[in-house]
Short mmCIF file of C-alpha atoms and ligand atoms in Angstrom, two decimals:
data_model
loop_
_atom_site.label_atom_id
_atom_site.label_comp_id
_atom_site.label_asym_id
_atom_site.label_seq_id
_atom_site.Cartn_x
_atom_site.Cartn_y
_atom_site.Cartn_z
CA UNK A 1 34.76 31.46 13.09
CA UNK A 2 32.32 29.01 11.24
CA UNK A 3 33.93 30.56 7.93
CA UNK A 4 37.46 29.37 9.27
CA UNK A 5 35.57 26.08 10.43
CA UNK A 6 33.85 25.59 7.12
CA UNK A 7 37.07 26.23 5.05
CA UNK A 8 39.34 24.40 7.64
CA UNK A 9 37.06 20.90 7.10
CA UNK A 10 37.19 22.21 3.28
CA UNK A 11 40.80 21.63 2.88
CA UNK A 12 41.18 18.50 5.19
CA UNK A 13 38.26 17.10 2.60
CA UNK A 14 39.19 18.16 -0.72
CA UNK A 15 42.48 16.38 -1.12
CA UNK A 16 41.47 13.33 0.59
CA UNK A 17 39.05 13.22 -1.96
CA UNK A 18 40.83 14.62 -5.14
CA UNK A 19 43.16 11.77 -3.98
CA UNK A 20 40.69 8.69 -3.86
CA UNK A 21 39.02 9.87 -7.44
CA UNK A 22 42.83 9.87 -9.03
CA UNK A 23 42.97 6.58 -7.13
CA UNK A 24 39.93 5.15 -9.08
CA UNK A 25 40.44 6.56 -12.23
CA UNK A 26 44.18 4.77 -11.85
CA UNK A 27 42.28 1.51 -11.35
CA UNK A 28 39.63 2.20 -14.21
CA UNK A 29 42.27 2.62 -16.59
CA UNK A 30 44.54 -0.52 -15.52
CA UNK A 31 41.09 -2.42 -15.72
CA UNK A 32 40.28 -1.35 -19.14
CA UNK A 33 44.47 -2.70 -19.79
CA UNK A 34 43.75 -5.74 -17.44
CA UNK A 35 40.96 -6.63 -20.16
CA UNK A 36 42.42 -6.13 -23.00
CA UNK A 37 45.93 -7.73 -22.04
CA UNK A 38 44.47 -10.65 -20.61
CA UNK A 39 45.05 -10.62 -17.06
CA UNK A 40 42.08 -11.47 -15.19
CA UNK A 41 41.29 -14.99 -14.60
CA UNK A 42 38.76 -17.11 -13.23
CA UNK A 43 39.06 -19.84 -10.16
CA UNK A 44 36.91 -22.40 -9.55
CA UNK A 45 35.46 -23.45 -6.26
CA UNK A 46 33.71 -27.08 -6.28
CA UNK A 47 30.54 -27.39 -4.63
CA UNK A 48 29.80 -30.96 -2.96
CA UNK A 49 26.78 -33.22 -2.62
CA UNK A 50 25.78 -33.39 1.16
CA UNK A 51 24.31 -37.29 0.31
CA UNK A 52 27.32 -38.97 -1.53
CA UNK A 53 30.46 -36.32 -1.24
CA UNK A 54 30.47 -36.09 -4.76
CA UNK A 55 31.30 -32.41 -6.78
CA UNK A 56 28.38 -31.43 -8.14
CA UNK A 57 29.64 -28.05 -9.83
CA UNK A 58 31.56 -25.30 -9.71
CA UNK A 59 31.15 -21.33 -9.29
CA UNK A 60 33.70 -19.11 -11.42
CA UNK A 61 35.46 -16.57 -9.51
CA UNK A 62 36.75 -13.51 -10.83
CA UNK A 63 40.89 -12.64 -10.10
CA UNK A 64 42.92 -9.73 -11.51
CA UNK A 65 46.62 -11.33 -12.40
CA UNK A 66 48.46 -8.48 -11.90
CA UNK A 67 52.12 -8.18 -13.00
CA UNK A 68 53.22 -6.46 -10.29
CA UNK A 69 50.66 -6.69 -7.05
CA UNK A 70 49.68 -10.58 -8.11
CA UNK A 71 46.59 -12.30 -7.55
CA UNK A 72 43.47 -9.53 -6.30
CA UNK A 73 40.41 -9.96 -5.47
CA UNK A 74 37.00 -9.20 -6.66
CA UNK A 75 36.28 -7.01 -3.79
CA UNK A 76 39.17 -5.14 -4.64
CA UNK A 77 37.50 -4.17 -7.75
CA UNK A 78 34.26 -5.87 -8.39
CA UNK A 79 32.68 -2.25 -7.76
CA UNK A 80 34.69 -0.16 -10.05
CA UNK A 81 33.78 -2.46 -12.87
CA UNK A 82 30.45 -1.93 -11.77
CA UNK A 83 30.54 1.45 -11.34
CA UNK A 84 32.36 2.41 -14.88
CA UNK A 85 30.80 -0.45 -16.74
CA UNK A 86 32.93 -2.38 -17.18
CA UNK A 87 31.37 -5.63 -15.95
CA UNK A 88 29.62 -5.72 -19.29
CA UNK A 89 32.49 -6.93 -20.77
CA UNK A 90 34.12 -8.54 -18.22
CA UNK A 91 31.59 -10.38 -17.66
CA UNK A 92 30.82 -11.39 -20.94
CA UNK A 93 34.37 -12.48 -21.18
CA UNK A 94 33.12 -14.56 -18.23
CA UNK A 95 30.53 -16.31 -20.09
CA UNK A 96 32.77 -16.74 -22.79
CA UNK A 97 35.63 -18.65 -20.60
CA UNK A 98 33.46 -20.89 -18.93
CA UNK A 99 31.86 -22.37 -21.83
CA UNK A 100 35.18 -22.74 -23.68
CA UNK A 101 36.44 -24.09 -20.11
CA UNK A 102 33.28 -26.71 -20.29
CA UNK A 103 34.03 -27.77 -23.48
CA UNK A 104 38.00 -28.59 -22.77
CA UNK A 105 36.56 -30.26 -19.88
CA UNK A 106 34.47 -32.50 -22.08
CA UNK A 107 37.24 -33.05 -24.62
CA UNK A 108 39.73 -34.27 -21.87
CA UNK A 109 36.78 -36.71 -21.25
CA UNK A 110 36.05 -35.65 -17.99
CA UNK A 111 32.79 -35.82 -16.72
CA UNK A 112 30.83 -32.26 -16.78
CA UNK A 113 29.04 -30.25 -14.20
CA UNK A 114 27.44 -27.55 -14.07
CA UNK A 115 29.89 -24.21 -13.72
CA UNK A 116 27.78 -21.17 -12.08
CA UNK A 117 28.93 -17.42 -12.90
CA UNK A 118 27.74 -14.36 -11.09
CA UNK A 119 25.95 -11.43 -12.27
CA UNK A 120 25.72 -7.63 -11.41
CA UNK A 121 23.03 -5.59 -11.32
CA UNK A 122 25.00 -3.48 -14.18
CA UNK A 123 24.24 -6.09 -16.44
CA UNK A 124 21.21 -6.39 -16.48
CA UNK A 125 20.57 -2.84 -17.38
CA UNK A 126 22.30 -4.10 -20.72
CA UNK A 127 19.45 -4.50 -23.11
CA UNK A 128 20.82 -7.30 -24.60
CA UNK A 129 22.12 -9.18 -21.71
CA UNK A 130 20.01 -12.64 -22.62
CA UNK A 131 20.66 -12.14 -26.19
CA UNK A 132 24.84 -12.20 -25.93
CA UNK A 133 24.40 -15.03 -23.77
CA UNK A 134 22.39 -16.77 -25.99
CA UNK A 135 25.16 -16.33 -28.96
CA UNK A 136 28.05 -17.45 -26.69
CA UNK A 137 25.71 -20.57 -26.14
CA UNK A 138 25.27 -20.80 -29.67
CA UNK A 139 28.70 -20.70 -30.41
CA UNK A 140 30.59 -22.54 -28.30
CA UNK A 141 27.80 -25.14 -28.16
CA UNK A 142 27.87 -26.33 -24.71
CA UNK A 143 24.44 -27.99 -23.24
CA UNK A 144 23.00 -24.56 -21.83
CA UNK A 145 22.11 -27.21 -18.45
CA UNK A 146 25.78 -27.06 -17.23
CA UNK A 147 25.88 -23.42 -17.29
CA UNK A 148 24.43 -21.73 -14.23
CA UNK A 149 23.61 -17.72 -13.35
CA UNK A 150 24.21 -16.45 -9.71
CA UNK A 151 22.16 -13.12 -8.98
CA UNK A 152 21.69 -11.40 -5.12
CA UNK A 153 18.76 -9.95 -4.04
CA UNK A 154 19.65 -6.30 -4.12
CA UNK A 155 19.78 -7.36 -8.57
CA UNK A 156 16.26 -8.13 -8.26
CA UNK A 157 15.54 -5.19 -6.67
CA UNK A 158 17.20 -2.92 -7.97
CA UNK A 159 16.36 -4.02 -11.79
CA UNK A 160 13.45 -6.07 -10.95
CA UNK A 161 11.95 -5.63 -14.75
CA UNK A 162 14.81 -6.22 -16.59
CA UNK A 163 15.84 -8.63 -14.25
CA UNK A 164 12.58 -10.66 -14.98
CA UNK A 165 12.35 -10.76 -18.37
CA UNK A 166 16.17 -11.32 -18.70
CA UNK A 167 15.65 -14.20 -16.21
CA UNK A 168 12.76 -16.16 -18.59
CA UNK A 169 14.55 -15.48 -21.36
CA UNK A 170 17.98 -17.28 -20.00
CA UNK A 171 15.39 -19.96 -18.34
CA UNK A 172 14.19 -20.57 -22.37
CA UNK A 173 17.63 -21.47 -23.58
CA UNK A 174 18.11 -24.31 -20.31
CA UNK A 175 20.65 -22.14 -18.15
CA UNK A 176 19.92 -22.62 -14.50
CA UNK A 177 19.38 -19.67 -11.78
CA UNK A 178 20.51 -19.44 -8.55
CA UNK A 179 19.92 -16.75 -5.84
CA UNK A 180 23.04 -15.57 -4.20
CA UNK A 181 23.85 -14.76 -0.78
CA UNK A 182 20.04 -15.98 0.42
CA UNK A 183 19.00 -13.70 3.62
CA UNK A 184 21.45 -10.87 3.33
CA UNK A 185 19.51 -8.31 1.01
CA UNK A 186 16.09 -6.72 1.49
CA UNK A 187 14.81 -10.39 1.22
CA UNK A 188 11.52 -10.69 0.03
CA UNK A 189 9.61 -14.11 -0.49
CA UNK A 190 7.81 -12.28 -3.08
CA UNK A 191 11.12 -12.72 -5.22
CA UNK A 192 10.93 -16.66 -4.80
CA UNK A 193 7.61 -16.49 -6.73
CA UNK A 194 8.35 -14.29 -8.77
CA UNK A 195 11.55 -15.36 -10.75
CA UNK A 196 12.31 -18.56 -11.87
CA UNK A 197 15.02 -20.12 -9.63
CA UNK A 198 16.48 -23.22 -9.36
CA UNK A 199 18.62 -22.82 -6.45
CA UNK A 200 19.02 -20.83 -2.77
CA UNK A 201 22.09 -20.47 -1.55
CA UNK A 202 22.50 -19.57 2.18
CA UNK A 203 24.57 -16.96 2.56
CA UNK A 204 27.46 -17.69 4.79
CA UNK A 205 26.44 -15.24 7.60
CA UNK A 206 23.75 -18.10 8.52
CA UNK A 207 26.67 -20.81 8.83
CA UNK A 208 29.43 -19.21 10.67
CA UNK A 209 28.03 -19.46 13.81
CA UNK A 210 25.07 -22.07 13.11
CA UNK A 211 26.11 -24.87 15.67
CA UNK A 212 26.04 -22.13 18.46
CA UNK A 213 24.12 -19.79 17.67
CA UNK A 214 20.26 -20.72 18.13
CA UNK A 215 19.06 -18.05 16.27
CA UNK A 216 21.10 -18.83 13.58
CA UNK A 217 20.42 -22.41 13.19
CA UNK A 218 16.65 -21.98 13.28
CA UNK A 219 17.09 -19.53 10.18
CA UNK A 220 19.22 -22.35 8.17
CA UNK A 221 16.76 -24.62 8.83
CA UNK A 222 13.69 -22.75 8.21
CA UNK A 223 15.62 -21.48 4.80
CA UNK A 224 16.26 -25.19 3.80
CA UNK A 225 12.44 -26.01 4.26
CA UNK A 226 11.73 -23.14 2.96
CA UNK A 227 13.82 -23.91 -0.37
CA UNK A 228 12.52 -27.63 -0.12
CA UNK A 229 9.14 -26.32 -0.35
CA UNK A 230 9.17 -24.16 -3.09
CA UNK A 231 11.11 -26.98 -5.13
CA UNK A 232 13.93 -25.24 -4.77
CA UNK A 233 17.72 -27.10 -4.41
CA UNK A 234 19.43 -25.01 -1.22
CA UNK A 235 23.56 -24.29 -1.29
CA UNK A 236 24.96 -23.37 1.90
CA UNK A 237 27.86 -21.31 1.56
CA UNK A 238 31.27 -20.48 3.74
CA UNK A 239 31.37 -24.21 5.54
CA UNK A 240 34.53 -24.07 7.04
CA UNK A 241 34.09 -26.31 9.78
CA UNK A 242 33.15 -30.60 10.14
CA UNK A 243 30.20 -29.27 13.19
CA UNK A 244 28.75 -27.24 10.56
CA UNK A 245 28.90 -29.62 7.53
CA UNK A 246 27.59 -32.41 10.22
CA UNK A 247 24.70 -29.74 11.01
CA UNK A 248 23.87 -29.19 7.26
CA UNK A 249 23.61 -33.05 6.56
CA UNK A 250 21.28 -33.54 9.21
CA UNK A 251 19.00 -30.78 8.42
CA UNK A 252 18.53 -32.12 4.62
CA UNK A 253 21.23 -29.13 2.87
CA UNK A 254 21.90 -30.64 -0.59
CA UNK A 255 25.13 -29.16 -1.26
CA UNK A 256 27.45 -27.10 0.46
CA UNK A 257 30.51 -24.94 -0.80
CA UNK A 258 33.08 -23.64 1.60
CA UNK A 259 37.21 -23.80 2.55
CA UNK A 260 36.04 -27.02 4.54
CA UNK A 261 36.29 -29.06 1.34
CA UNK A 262 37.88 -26.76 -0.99
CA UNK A 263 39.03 -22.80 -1.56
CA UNK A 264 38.65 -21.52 -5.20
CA UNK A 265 40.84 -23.36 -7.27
CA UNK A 266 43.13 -22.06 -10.02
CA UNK A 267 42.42 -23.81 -13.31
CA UNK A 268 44.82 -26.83 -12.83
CA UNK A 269 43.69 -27.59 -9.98
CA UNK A 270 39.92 -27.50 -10.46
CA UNK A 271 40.79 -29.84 -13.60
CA UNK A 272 43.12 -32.40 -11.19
CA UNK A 273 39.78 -32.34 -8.68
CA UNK A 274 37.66 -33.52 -11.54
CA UNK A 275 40.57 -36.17 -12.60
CA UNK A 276 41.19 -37.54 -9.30
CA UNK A 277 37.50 -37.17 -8.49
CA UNK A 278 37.89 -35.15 -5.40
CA UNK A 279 34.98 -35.97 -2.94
CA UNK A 280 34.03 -34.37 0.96
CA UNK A 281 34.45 -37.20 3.67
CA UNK A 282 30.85 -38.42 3.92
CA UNK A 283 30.00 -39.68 7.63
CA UNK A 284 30.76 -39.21 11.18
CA UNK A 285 35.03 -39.17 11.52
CA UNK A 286 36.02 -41.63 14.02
CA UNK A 287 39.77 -42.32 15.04
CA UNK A 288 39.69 -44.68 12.65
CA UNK A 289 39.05 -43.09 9.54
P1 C2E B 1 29.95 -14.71 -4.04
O1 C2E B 1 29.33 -14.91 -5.36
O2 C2E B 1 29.05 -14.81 -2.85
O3 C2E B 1 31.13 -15.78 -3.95
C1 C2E B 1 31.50 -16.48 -2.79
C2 C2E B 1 32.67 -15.82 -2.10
O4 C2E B 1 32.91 -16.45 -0.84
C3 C2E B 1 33.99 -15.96 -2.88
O5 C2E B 1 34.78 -14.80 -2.64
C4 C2E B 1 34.63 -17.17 -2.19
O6 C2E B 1 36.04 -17.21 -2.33
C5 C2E B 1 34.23 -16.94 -0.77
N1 C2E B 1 34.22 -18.18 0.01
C6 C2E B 1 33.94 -19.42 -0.41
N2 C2E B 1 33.99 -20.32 0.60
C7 C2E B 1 34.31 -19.61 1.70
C8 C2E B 1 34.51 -19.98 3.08
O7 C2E B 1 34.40 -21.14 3.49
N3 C2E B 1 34.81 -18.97 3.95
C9 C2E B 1 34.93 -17.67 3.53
N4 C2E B 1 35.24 -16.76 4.44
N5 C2E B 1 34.73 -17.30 2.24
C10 C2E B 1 34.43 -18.26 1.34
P2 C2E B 1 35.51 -14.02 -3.82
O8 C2E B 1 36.04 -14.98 -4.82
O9 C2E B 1 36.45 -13.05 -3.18
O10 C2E B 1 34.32 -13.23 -4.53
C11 C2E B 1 33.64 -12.20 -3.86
C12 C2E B 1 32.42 -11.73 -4.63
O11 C2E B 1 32.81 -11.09 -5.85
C13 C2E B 1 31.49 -12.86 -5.06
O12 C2E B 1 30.69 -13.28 -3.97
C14 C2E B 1 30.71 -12.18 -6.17
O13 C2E B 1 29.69 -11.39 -5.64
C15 C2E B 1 31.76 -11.26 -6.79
N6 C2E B 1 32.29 -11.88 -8.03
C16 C2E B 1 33.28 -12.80 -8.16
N7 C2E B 1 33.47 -13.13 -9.47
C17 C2E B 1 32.55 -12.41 -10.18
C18 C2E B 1 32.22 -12.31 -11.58
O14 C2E B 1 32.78 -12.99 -12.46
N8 C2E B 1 31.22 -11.44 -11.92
C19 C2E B 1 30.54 -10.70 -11.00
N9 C2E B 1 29.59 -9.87 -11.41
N10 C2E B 1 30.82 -10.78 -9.66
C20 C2E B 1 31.80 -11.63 -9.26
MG1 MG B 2 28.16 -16.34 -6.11
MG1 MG B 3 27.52 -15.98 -2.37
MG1 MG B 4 28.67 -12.36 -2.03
#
């Protein structure tokens, strides 16, 4: 009977499986396409200033144009690039767009901020991670100040040597670093030490529910000083609502990036925002305003 079990839950399995590994070699080999026929693209969501309203940067978002399915979404795929390596190029073509998208910027006359892309753990397992960076800086010859590096917890963790001597050598050339999704991972303070950051952002489990939830506001707050102490500027992330924008500005957040003042914007868009100088309502909203 446990034979007949055992072979029963053997052929419910195997095709389920058989099926999801055709599945994800399908997408592995439409990414490797994707790449080389230029459909992914990258949005840009403004972050603003919590004391004037003002954008004071942007973070580069990975999409997948797809002919036929449209606009998807990193999570739809973030992993398998991960997974099958991919990111290393992808991401380098990354690197590579939003210098060249800086530059345009600055040749339209606009006035620059800093543009923040995100890194996997993959790449940092790349020995040369720091050095391709440092060519596509070269060559494209943006100030290194308006480009910005966004890395989770779990990166440090997982590659915390390469990670750190990546991290000091991407420091050297004036890129800025920024810790991603703040309080999520196996958060250590040890890692604020440790690696030289510029920036915390909150992650937006914190925010959802911060004007309710007490728990959750004494963590913002204690993760704003805590940022504030260490010398640190602190993002929060996902504000969707006016209560929790309201809450961030009285607690001392310097910048905040969320649906509230703008989703991630396709190219023209992000460029109009910078040409029409697109700025968060500062203040308490009467029935006047
Ligand atoms: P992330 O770096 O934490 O990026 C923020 C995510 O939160 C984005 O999702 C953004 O669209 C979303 N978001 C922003 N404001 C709000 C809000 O108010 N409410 C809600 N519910 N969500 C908000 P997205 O674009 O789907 O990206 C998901 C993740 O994919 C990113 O999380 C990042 O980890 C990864 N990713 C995106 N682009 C790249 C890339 O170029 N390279 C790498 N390695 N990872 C990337
Ligand atoms: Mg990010
Ligand atoms: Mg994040
Ligand atoms: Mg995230």
């Amino acid at each position: 009977q446990a034979k007949e079990q055992g072979r029963a839950i053997y052929q419910f399995y195997l095709p389920q499986m058989n099926e999801r590994a055709v599945a994800r070699l399908k997408i592995e080999t439409q990414l490797r396409g994707a790449l080389a026929r230029r459909e992914f693209v990258l949005h840009y969501q403004p972050k603003a200033s919590l004391t004037s309203g003002e954008i004071t940067g942007f973070e580069a978002l990975l999409r997948w144009q797809h002919p036929a399915h449209g606009l998807v979404p990193p999570l739809k795929f973030i992993s398998v690039l991960e997974d099958t390596g991919l990111i290393v190029s992808v991401g380098e073509w990354v690197v590579r767009t939003v210098c060249d998208q800086l530059n345009k910027w600055q040749s339209q006359g606009l006035v620059l901020h800093p543009v923040s892309v995100n890194l996997s753990a993959r790449q940092f397992q790349q020995q040369d991670l720091d050095s391709v960076i440092g060519k596509t800086l070269e060559m494209t010859a943006i100030d290194p100040h308006f480009l910005e590096f966004e890395l989770t917890e779990s990166v440090l963790m997982k590659e915390a040597e390469a990670a750190a001597n990546a991290l000091q050598n991407l420091k050297a050339f004036g890129v800025k670093i920024s810790m991603d999704d703040f309080g999520t991972g196996y958060s250590s303070l040890a890692y604020l030490k440790r690696f030289p950051l510029d920036t915390l952002k909150i992650d937006r489990a914190f925010i959802r529910d911060v004007t309710t939830d007490l728990d959750d506001a004494a963590i913002a707050v204690a993760m704003i000083k805590l940022a504030h102490s260490l010398g640190l500027k602190v993002v929060a992330e996902g504000v969707e609502t006016r209560a929790q924008l309201d809450f961030l500005i009285e607690n001392g957040c310097d910048e905040m990036q969320g649906y509230y003042f703008s989703q991630p914007l396709p190219l023209e868009r992000a460029s109009q925002a910078l040409i029409q100088g697109y700025r968060l309502p500062m203040g308490i909203q009467t029935m006047n305003d």
